[in-house]
PDB file of C-alpha atoms and ligand atoms in Angstrom:
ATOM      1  CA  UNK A   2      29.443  48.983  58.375  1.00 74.00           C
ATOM      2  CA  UNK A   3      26.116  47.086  58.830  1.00 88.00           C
ATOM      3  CA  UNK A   4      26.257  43.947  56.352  1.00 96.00           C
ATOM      4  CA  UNK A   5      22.979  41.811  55.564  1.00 97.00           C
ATOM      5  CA  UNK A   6      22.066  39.248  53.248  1.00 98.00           C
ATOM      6  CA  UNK A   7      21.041  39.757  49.799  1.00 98.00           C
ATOM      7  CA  UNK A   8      20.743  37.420  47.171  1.00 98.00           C
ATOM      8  CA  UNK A   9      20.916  33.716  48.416  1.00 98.00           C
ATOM      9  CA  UNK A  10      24.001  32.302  46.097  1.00 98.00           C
ATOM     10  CA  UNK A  11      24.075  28.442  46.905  1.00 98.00           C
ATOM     11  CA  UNK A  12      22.356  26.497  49.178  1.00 98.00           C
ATOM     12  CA  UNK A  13      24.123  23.573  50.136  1.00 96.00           C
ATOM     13  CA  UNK A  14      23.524  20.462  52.471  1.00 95.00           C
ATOM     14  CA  UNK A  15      25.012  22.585  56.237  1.00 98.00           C
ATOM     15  CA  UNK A  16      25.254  26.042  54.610  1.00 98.00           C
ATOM     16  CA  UNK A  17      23.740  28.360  52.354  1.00 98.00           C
ATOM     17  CA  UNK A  18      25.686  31.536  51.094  1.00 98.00           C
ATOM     18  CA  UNK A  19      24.444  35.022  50.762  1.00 98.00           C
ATOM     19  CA  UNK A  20      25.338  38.138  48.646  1.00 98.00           C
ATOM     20  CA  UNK A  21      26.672  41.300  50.296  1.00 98.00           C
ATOM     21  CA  UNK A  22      26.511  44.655  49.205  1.00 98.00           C
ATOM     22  CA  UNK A  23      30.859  44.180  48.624  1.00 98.00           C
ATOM     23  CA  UNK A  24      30.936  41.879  45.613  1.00 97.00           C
ATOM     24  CA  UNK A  25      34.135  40.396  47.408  1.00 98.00           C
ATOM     25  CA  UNK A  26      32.291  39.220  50.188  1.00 98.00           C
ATOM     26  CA  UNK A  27      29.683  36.792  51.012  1.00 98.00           C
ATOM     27  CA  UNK A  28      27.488  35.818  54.518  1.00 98.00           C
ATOM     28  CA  UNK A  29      27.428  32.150  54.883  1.00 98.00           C
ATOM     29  CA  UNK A  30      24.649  31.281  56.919  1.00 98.00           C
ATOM     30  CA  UNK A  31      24.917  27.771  58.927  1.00 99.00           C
ATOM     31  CA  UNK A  32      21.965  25.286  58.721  1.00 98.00           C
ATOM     32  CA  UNK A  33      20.709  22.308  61.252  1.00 98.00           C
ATOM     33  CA  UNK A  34      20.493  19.829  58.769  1.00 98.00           C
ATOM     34  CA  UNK A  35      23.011  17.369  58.365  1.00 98.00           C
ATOM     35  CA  UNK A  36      23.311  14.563  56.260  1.00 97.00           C
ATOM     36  CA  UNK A  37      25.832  11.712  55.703  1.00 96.00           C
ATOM     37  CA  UNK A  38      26.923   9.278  53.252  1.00 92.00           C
ATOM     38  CA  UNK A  39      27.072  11.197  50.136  1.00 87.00           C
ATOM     39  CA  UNK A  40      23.194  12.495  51.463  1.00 89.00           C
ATOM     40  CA  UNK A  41      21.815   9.130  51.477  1.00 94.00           C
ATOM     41  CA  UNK A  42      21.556   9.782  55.386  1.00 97.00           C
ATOM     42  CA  UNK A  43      19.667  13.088  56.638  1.00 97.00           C
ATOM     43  CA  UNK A  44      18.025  14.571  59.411  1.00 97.00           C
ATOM     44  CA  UNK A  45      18.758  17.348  61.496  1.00 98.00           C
ATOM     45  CA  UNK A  46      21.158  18.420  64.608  1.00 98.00           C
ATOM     46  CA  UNK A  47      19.890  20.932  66.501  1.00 98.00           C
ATOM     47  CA  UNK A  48      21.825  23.602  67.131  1.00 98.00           C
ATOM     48  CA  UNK A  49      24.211  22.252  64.761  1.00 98.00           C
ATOM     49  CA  UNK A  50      24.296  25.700  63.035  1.00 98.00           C
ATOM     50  CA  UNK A  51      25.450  28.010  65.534  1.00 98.00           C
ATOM     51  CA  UNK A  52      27.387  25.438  67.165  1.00 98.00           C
ATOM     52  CA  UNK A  53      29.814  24.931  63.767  1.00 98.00           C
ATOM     53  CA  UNK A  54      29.675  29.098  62.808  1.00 99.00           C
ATOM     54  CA  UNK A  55      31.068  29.806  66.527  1.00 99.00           C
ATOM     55  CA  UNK A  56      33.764  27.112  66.485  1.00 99.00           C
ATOM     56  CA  UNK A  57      34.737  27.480  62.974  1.00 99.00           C
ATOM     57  CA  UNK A  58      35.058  31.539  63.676  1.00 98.00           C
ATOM     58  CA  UNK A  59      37.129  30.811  66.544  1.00 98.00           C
ATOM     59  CA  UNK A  60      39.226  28.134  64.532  1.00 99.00           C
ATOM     60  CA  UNK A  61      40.199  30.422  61.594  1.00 99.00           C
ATOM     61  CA  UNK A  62      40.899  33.157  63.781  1.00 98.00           C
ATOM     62  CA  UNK A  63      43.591  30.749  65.613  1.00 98.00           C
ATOM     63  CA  UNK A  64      44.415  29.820  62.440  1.00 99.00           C
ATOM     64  CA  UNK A  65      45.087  33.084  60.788  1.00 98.00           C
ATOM     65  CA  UNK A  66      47.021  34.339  63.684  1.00 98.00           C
ATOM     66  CA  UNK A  67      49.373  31.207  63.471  1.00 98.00           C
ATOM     67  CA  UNK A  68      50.140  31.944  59.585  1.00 98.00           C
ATOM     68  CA  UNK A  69      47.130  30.547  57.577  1.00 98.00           C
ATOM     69  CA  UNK A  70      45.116  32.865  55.446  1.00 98.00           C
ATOM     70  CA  UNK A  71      41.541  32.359  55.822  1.00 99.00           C
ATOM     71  CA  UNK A  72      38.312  33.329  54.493  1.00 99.00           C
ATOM     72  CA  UNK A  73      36.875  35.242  57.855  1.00 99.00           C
ATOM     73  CA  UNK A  74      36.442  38.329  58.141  1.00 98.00           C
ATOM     74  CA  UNK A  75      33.027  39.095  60.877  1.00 98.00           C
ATOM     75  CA  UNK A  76      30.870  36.881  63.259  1.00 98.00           C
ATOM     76  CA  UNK A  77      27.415  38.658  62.461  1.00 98.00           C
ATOM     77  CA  UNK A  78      25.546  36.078  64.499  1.00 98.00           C
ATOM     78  CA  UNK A  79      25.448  33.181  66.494  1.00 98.00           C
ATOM     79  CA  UNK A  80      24.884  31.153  62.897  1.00 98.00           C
ATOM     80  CA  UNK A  81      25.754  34.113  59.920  1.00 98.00           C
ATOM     81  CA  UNK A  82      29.392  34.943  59.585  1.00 98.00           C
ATOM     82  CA  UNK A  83      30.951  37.013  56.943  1.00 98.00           C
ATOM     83  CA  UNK A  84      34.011  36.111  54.762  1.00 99.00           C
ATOM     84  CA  UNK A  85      35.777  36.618  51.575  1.00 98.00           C
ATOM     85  CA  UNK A  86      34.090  35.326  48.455  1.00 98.00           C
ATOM     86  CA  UNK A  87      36.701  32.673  47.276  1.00 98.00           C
ATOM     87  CA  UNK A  88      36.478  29.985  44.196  1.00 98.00           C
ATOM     88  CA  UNK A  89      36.506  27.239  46.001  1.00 98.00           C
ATOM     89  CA  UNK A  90      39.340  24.972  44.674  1.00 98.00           C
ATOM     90  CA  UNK A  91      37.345  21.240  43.884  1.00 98.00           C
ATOM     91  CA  UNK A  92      39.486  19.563  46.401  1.00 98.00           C
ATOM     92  CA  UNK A  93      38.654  17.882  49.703  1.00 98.00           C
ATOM     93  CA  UNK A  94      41.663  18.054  51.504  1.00 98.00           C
ATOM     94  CA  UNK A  95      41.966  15.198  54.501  1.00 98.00           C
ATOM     95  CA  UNK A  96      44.683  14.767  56.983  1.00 99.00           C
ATOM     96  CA  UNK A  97      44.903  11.744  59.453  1.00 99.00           C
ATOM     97  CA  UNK A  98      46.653  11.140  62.558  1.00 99.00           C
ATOM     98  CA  UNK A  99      44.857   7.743  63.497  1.00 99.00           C
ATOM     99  CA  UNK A 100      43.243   5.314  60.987  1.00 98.00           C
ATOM    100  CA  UNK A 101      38.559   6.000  61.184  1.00 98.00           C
ATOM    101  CA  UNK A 102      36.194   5.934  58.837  1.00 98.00           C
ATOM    102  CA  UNK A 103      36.961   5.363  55.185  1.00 97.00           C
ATOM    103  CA  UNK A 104      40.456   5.008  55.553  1.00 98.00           C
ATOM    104  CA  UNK A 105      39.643   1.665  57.922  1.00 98.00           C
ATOM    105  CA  UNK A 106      37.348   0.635  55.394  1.00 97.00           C
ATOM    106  CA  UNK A 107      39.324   0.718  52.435  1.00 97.00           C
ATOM    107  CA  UNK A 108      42.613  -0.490  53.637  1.00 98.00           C
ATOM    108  CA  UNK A 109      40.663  -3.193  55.980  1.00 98.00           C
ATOM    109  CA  UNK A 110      42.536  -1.815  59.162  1.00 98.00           C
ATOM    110  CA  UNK A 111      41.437  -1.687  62.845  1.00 98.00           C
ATOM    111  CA  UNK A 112      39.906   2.141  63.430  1.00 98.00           C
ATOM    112  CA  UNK A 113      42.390   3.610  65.996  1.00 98.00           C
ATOM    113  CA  UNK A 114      45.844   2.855  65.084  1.00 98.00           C
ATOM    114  CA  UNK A 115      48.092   5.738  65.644  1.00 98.00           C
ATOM    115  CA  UNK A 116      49.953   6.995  62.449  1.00 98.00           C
ATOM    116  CA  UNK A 117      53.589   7.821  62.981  1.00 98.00           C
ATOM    117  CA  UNK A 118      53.319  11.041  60.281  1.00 98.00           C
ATOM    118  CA  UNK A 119      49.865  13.018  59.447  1.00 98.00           C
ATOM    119  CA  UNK A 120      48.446  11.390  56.095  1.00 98.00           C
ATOM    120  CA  UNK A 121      47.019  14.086  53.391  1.00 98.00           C
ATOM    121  CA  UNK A 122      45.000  13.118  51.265  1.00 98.00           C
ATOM    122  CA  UNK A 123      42.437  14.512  48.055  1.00 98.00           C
ATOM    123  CA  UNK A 124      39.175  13.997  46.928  1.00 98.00           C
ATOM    124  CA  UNK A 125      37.729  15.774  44.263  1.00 98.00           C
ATOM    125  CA  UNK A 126      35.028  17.022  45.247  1.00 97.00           C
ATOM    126  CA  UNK A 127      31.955  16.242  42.947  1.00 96.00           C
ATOM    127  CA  UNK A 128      28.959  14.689  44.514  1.00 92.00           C
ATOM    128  CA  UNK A 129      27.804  13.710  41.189  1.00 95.00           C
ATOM    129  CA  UNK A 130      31.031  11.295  41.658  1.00 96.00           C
ATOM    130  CA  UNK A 131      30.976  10.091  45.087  1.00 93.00           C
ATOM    131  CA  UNK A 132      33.771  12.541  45.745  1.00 96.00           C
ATOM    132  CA  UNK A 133      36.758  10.056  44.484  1.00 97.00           C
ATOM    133  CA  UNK A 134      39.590   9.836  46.062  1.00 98.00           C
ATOM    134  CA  UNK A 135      42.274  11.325  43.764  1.00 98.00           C
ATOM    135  CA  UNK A 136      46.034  11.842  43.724  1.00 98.00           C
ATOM    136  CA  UNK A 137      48.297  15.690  42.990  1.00 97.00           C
ATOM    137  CA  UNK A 138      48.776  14.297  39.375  1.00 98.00           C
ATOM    138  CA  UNK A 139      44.787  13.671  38.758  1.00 98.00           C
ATOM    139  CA  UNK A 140      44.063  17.092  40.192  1.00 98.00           C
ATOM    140  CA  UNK A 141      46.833  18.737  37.837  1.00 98.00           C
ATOM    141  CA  UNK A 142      45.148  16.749  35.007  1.00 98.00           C
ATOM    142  CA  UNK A 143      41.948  17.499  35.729  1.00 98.00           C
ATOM    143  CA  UNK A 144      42.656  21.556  35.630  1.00 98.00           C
ATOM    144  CA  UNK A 145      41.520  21.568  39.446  1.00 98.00           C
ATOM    145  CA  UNK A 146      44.683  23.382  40.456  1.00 98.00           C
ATOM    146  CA  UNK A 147      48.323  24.164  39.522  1.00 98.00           C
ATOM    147  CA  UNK A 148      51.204  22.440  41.030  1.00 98.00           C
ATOM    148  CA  UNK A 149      51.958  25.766  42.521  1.00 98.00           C
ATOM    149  CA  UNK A 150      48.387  25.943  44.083  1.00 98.00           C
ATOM    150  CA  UNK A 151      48.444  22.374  45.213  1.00 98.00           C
ATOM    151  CA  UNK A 152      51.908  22.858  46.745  1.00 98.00           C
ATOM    152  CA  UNK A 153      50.671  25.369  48.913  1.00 98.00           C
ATOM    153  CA  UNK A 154      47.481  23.509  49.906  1.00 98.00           C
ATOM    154  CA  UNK A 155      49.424  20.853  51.015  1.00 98.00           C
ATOM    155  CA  UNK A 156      51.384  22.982  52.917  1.00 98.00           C
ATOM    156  CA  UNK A 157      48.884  24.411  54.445  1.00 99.00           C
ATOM    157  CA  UNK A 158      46.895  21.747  55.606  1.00 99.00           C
ATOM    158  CA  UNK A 159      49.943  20.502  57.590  1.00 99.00           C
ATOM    159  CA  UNK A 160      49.792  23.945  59.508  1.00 99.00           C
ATOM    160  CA  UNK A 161      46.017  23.584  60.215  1.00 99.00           C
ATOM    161  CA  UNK A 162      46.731  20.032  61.571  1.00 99.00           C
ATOM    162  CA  UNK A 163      50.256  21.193  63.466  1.00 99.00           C
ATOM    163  CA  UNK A 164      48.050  24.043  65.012  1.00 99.00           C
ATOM    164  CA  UNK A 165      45.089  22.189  65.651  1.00 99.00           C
ATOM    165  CA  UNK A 166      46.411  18.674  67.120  1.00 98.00           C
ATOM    166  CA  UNK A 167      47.697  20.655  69.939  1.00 98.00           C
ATOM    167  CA  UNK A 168      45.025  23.491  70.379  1.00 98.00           C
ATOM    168  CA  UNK A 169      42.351  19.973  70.737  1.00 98.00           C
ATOM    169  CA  UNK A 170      44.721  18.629  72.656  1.00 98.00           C
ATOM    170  CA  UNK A 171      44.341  21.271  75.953  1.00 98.00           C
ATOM    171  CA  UNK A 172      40.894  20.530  75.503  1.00 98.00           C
ATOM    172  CA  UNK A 173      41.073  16.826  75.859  1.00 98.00           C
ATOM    173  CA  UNK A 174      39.943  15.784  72.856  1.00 98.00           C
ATOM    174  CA  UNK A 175      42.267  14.142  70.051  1.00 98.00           C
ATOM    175  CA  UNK A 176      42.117  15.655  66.379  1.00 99.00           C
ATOM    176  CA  UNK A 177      41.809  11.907  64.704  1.00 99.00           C
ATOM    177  CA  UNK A 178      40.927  13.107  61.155  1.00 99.00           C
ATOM    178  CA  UNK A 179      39.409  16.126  59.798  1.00 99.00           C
ATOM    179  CA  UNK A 180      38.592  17.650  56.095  1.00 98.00           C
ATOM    180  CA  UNK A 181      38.970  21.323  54.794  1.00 99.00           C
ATOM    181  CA  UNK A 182      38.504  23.337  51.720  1.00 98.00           C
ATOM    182  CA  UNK A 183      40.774  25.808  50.142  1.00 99.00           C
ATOM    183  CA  UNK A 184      39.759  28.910  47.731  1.00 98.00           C
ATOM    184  CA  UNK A 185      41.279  31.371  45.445  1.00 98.00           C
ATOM    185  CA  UNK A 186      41.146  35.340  46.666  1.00 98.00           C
ATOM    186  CA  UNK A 187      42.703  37.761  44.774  1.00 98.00           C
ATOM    187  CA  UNK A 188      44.680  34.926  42.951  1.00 97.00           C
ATOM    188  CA  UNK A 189      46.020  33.592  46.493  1.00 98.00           C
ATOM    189  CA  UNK A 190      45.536  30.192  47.766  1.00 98.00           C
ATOM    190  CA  UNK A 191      43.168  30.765  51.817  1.00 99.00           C
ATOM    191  CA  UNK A 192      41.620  28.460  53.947  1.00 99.00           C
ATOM    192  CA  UNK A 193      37.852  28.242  53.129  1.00 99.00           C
ATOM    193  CA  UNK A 194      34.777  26.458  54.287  1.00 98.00           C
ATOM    194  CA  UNK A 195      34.129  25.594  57.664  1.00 98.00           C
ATOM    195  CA  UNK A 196      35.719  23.160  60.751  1.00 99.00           C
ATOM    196  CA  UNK A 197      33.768  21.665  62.858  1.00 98.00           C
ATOM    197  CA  UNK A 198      32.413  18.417  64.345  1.00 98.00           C
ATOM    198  CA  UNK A 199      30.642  17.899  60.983  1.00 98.00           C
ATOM    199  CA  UNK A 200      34.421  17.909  59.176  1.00 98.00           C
ATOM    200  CA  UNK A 201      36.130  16.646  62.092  1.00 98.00           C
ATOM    201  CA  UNK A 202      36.521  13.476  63.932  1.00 98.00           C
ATOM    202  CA  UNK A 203      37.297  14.163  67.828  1.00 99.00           C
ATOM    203  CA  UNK A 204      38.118  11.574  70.005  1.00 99.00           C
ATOM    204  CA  UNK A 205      37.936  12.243  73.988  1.00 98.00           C
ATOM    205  CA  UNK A 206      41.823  12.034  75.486  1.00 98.00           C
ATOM    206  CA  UNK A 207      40.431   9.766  78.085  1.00 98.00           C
ATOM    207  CA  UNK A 208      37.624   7.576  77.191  1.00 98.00           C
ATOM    208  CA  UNK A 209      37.980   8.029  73.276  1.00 98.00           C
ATOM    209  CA  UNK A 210      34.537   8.369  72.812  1.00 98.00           C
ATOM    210  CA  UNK A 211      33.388   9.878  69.801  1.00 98.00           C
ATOM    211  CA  UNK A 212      33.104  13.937  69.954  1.00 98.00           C
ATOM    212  CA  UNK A 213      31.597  14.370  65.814  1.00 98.00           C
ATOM    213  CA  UNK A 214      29.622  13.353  63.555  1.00 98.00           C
ATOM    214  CA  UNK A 215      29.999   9.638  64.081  1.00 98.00           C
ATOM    215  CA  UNK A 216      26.927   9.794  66.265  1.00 98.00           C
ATOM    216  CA  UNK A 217      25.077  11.419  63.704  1.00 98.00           C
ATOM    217  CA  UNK A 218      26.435   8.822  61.189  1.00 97.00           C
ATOM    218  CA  UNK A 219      26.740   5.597  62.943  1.00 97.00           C
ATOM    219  CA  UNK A 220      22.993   6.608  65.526  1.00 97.00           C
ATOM    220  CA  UNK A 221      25.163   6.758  68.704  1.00 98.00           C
ATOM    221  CA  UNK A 222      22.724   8.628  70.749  1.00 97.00           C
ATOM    222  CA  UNK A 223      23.536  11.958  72.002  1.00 98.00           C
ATOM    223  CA  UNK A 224      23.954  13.885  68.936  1.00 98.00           C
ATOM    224  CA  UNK A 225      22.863  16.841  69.900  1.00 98.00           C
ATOM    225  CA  UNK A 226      24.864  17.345  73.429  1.00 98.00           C
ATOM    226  CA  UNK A 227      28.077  16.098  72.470  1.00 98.00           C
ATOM    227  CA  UNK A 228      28.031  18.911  69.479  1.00 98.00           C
ATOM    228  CA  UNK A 229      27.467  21.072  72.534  1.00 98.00           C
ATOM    229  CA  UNK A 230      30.119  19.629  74.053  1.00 98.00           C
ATOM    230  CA  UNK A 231      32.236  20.239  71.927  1.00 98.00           C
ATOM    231  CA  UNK A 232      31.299  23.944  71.551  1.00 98.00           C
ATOM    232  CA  UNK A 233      32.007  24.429  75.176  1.00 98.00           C
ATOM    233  CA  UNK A 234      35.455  22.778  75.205  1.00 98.00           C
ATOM    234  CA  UNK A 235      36.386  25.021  72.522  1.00 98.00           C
ATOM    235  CA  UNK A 236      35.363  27.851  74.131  1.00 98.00           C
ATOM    236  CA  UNK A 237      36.772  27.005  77.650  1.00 96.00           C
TER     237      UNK A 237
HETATM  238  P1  LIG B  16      27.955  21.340  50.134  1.00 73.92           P
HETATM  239  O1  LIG B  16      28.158  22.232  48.962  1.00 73.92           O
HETATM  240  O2  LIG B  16      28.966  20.228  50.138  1.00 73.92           O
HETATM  241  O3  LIG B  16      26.563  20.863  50.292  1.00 73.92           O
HETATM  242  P2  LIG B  16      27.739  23.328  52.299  1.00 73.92           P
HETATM  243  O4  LIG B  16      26.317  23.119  52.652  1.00 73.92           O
HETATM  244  O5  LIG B  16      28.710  23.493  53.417  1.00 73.92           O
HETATM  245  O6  LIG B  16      28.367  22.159  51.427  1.00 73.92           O
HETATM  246  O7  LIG B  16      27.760  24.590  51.360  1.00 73.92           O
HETATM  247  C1  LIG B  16      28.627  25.634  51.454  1.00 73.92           C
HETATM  248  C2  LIG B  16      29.323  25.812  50.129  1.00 73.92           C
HETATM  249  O8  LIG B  16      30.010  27.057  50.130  1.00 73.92           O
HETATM  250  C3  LIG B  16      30.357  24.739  49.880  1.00 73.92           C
HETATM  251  O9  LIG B  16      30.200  24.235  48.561  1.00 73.92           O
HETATM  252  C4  LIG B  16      31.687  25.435  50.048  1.00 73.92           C
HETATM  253  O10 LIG B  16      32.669  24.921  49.192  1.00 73.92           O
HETATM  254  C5  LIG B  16      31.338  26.872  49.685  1.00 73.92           C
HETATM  255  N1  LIG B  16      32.154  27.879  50.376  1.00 73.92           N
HETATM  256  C6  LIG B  16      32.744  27.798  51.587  1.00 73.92           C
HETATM  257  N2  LIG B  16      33.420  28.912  51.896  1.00 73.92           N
HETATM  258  C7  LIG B  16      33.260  29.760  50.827  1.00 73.92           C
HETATM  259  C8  LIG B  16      33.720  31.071  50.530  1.00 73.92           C
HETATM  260  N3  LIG B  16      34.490  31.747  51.386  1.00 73.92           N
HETATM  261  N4  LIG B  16      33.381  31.609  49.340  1.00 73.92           N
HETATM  262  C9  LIG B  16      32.609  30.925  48.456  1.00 73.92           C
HETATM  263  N5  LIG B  16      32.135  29.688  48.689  1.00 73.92           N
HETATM  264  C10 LIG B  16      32.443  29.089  49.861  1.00 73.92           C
HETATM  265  N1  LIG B  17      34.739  14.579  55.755  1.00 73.92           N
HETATM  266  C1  LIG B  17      33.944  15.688  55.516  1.00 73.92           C
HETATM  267  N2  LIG B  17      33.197  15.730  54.372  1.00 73.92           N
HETATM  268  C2  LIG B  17      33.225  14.756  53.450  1.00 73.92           C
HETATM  269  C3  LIG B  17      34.027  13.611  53.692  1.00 73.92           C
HETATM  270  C4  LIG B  17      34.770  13.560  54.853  1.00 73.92           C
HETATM  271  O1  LIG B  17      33.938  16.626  56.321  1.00 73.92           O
HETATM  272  O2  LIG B  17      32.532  14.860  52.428  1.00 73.92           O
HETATM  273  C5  LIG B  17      35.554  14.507  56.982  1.00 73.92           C
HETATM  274  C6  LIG B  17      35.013  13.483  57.977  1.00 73.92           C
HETATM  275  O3  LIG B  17      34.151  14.104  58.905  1.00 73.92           O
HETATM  276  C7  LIG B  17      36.266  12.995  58.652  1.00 73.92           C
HETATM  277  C8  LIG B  17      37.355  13.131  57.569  1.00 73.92           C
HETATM  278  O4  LIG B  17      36.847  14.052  56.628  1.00 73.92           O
HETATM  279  O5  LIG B  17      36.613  13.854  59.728  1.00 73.92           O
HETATM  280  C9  LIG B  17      37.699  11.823  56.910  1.00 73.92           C
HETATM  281  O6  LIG B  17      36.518  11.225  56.440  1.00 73.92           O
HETATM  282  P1  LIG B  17      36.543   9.781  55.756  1.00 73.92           P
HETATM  283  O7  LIG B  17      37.318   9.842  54.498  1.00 73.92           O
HETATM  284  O8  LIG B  17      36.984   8.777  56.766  1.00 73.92           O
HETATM  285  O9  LIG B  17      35.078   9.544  55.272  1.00 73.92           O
HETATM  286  P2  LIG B  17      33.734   9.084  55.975  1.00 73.92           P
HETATM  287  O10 LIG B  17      34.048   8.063  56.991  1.00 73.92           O
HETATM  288  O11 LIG B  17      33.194  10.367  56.524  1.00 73.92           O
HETATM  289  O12 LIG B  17      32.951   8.570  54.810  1.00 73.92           O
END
C-alpha cells in the first residue's frame, strides 16, 4: 500500500509530520534546517534531512531487532519515513558515557572525561522553559509519566546506549552523549523521534574530532561533510 502525505500535523525546528490515510500512522518528513541553543542559533545543513531519515531508519531497525520497540514502520524516501503515531511522552531522555556539552558546563568539568557507568538523565521538554533539567519525582509530579512508564524508559534507554556504544564503535566513532524521545502506542511505552548527528555527539576513535552537531553549534567548519561522514560510516 502506497502511503502519501496529507494533512501537515506539526512542523517543528528538523521535522515536520504528516497525516496518513491510517489514523495510527504518520510520515515525518526531515528538514535542512537546524538550529541550536534553544533556536537562538539557525541556519541550515544541507543534506541534513536525508542524511538523519537514513541513519535514524537504519538505527531503529537495529534497535528493534535487539529488543526496543520503535516507532518505524517504512523508509518512503531518502528524507519521508513512515511510523506509528505515538504521544510523545514530554521527556528528553540523555545518556552519557563521557562528560560534553551542558553537562561540562554545569558541573564546571573538563569535556572528555570518561564516565565509569552511562549517566541518564531528563529534561522536560518545553521550549517555552528552556527544557529544564528535571528528576523521576518532578516528572511523576508533573503528570508527564507514571512510575511504570518512566521505569521502562529508563530501561530502555540503557538498551539503546548498550546497543549503540558498540554498533558506533565498529565504525570508529565513540557514542559520547546522545538524546531520545519515547511515545505511547497502543498504551505501550516505544522509542520515538529520531537519532542522528543532530541528537548525538560522535567522537572519532582516533583523533576525537567532533562527528555532530558541535560544528554546527560551536562554527567548526565542515558541517556539511562530516554529517556525510557520518552517513557513510553508518552505512559501511
Ligand atoms: P521540535 O518539536 O523539537 O522542533 P522536530 O522538528 O524534530 O522537533 O519535530 C518533530 C516532532 O515530532 C517532535 O516534537 C517529536 O517529539 C514528534 N514526534 C517524533 N516522533 C513521533 C511519532 N512517532 N509520532 C508523533 N510525534 C512524533
Ligand atoms: N540534545 C538534543 N536536543 C536537545 C538537547 C540535547 O538532541 O534539545 C542532545 C545533544 O545533541 C547531545 C545530548 O543531547 O548529544 C546532550 O546534550 P547537552 O545536554 O550536553 O546539551 P547541549 O550541549 O546540546 O546544550
Amino acid at each position: 500500500m502506497a502511503y502519501t502525505k496529507l494533512n501537515q500535523l506539526y512542523e517543528g525546528k528538523a521535522k515536520k509530520v504528516f497525516e496518513t490515510c491510517d489514523e495510527g500512522l504518520v510520515i515525518v518528513s526531515y528538514k535542512d534546517d537546524a538550529t541550536a541553543f534553544n533556536g537562538e542559533k539557525k541556519g541550515t545543513i544541507a543534506g541534513k534531512g536525508v542524511v538523519n531519515n537514513v541513519m535514524s531508519d537504519i538505527l531503529f531497525q537495529l534497535l528493534e531487532k535487539e529488543g526496543v520497540p520503535t516507532h518505524f514502520v517504512e523508509q518512503l524516501s531518502d528524507t519521508d519515513t513512515l511510523v506509528k503515531k505515538v504521544t510523545i511522552l514530554p521527556l528528553e531522555v540523555i545518556i552519557r558515557n563521557i562528560s560534553a556539552g551542558s553537562f561540562a558546563k554545569r558541573y564546571g568539568v573538563a569535556e572528555g572525561i570518561v564516565f565509569d557507568e552511562p549517566t541518564l538523565e531528563f529534561s522536560y521538554k518545553e521550549d517555552a522553559l528552556g527544557d529544564p533539567l528535571i528528576n523521576d519525582d518532578h516528572a511523576f509530579a508533573l503528570k508527564l509519566a507514571t512510575r511504570e512508564q518512566i521505569a521502562q524508559v529508563k530501561e530502555y534507554a540503557h538498551k539503546v546506549n548498550d546497543v549503540l556504544k558498540a554498533f558506533f564503535l565498529e565504525k570508529d566513532l565513540k557514542l559520547v552523549d546522545f538524546k531520545i524521545e519515547f511515545g505511547l502506542f497502543n498504551g505501550k511505552v516505544i522509542l520515538a523521534d529520531e537519532i542522528s548527528p543532530d541528537t548525538c555527539r560522535l567522537w572519532d576513535v582516533n583523533t576525537n574530532e567532533k562527528m555532530d552537531k558541535d560544528r554546527f553549534r560551536r562554527d567548526l567548519g565542515g558541517v556539511e561533510e562530516t554529517y556525510q561522514k557520518v552517513l557513510g560510516r553508518v552505512k559501511s
